[in-house]
Short mmCIF file of C-alpha atoms in Angstrom, two decimals:
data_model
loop_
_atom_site.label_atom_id
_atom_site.label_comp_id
_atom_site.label_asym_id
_atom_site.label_seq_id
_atom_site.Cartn_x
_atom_site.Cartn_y
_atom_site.Cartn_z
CA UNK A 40 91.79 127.28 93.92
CA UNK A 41 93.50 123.70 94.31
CA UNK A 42 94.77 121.40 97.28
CA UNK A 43 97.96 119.88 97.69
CA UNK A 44 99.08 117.19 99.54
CA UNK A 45 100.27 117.67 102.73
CA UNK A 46 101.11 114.66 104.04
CA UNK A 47 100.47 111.17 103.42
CA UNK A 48 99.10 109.89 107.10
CA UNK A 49 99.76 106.67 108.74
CA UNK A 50 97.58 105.20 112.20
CA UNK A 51 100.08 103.10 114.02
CA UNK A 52 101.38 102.17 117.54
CA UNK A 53 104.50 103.36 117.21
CA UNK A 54 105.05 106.62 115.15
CA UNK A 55 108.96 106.45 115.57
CA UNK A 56 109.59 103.06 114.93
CA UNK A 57 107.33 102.58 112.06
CA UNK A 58 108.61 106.17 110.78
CA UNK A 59 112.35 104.31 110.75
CA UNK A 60 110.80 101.73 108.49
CA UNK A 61 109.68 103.78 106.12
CA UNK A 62 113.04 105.44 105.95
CA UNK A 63 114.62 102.33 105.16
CA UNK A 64 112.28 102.00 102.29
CA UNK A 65 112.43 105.06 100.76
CA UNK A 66 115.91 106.20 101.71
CA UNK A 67 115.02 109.52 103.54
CA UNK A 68 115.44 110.77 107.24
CA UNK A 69 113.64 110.62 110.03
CA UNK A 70 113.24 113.89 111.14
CA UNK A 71 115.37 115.26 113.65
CA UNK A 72 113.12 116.62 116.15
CA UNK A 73 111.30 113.24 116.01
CA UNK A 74 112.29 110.73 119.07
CA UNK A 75 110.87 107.44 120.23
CA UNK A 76 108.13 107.60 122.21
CA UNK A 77 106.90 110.97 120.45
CA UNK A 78 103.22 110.99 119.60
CA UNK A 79 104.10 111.67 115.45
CA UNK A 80 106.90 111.40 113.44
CA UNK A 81 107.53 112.82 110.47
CA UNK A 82 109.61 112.00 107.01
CA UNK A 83 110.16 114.96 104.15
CA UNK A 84 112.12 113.33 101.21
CA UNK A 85 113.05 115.55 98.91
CA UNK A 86 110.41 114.68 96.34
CA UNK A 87 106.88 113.89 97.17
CA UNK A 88 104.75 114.19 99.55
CA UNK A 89 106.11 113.62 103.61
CA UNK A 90 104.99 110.87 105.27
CA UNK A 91 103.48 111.59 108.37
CA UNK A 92 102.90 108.72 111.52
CA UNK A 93 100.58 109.16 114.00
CA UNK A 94 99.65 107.57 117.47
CA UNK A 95 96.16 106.00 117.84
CA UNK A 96 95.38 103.40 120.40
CA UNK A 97 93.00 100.58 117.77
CA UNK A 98 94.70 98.34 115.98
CA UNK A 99 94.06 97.88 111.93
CA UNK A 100 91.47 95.72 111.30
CA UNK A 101 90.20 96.04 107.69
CA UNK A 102 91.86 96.72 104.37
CA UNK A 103 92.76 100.40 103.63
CA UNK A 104 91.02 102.14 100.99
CA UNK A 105 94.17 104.71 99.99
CA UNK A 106 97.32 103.05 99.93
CA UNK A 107 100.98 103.93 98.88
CA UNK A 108 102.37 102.54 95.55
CA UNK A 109 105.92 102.59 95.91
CA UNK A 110 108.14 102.28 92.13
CA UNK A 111 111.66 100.94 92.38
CA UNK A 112 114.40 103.39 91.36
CA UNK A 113 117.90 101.63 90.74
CA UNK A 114 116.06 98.26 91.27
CA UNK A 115 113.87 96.32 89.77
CA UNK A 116 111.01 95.21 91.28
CA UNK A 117 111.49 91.54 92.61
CA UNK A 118 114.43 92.61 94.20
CA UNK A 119 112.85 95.53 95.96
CA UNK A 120 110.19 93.08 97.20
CA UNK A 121 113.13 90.97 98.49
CA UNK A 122 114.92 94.05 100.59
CA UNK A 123 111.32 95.72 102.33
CA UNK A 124 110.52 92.22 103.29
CA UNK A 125 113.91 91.83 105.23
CA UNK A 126 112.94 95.47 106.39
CA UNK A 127 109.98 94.16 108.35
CA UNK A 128 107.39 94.20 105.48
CA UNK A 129 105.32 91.19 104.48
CA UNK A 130 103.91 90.02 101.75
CA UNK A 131 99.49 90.24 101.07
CA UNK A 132 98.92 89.28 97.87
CA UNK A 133 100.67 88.73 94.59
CA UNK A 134 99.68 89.77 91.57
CA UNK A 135 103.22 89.22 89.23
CA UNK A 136 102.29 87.72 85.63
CA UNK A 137 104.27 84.79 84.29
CA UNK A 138 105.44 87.84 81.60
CA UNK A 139 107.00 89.82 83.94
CA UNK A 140 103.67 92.22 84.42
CA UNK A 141 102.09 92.97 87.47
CA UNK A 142 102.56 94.37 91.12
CA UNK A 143 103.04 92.80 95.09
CA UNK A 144 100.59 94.32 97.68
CA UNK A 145 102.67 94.46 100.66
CA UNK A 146 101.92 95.19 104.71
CA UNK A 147 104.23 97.26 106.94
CA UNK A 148 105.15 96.57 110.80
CA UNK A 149 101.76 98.50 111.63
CA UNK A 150 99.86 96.23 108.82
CA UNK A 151 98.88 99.26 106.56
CA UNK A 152 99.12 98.20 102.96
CA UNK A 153 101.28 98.88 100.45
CA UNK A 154 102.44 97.74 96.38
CA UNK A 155 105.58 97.65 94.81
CA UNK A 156 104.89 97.84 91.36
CA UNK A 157 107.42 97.62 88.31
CA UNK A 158 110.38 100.45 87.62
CA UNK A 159 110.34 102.08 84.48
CA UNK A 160 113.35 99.80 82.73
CA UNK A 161 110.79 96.85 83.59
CA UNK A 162 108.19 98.29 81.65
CA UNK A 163 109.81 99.86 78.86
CA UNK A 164 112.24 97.17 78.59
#
């Protein structure tokens, strides 16, 4: 017998709003019986595991130990940086080599980390 992922959870605030981010970022819906205001929201892309938001009153206050590593398709990844920071995303730390290598650790709205690392054509290229 095996697991499989169900969701990938998120504490926040604000399910709906920081459920909107995320579907900026990785170009899949909210789901329609989601509203503002709703305890949870929920996002099921078509590939991969749904992303699931959840109301809690505490805010963050230390680094997460899972995190979501996002890969660029269609971009690569500097640019991808550059449109989820004008999403509401912002920068942590930055680890990008001189050469190219490397990945960003980002934070969304609800300060819940996240990297963008390089796309495929960046590494094979």
């Amino acid at each position: 017998m095996v697991s499989l992922i169900r969701n990938v959870a998120f504490d926040c605030p604000d399910p709906y709003a920081l459920a909107t981010f995320w579907s900026s970022v990785i170009g899949a819906p909210v789901h329609a019986d989601c509203a503002p205001g709703d305890d949870d929201a929920v996002i099921e892309p078509d590939s991969g595991p749904r992303l699931f938001f959840q109301a809690v009153p505490e805010a963050k206050v230390v680094k997460n130990r899972v995190h979501v590593c996002l890969q660029p398709r269609g971009a690569q990844r500097d640019a991808e940086v550059t449109r989820v920071v004008g999403l509401g995303a912002s920068v942590l730390a930055d680890h990008r080599g001189a050469d190219g290598s490397g990945w960003v650790v980002l934070q969304d709205p609800a300060g819940n980390e996240f990297c963008l690392t390089r796309s495929d054509e960046e590494r094979c290229g």
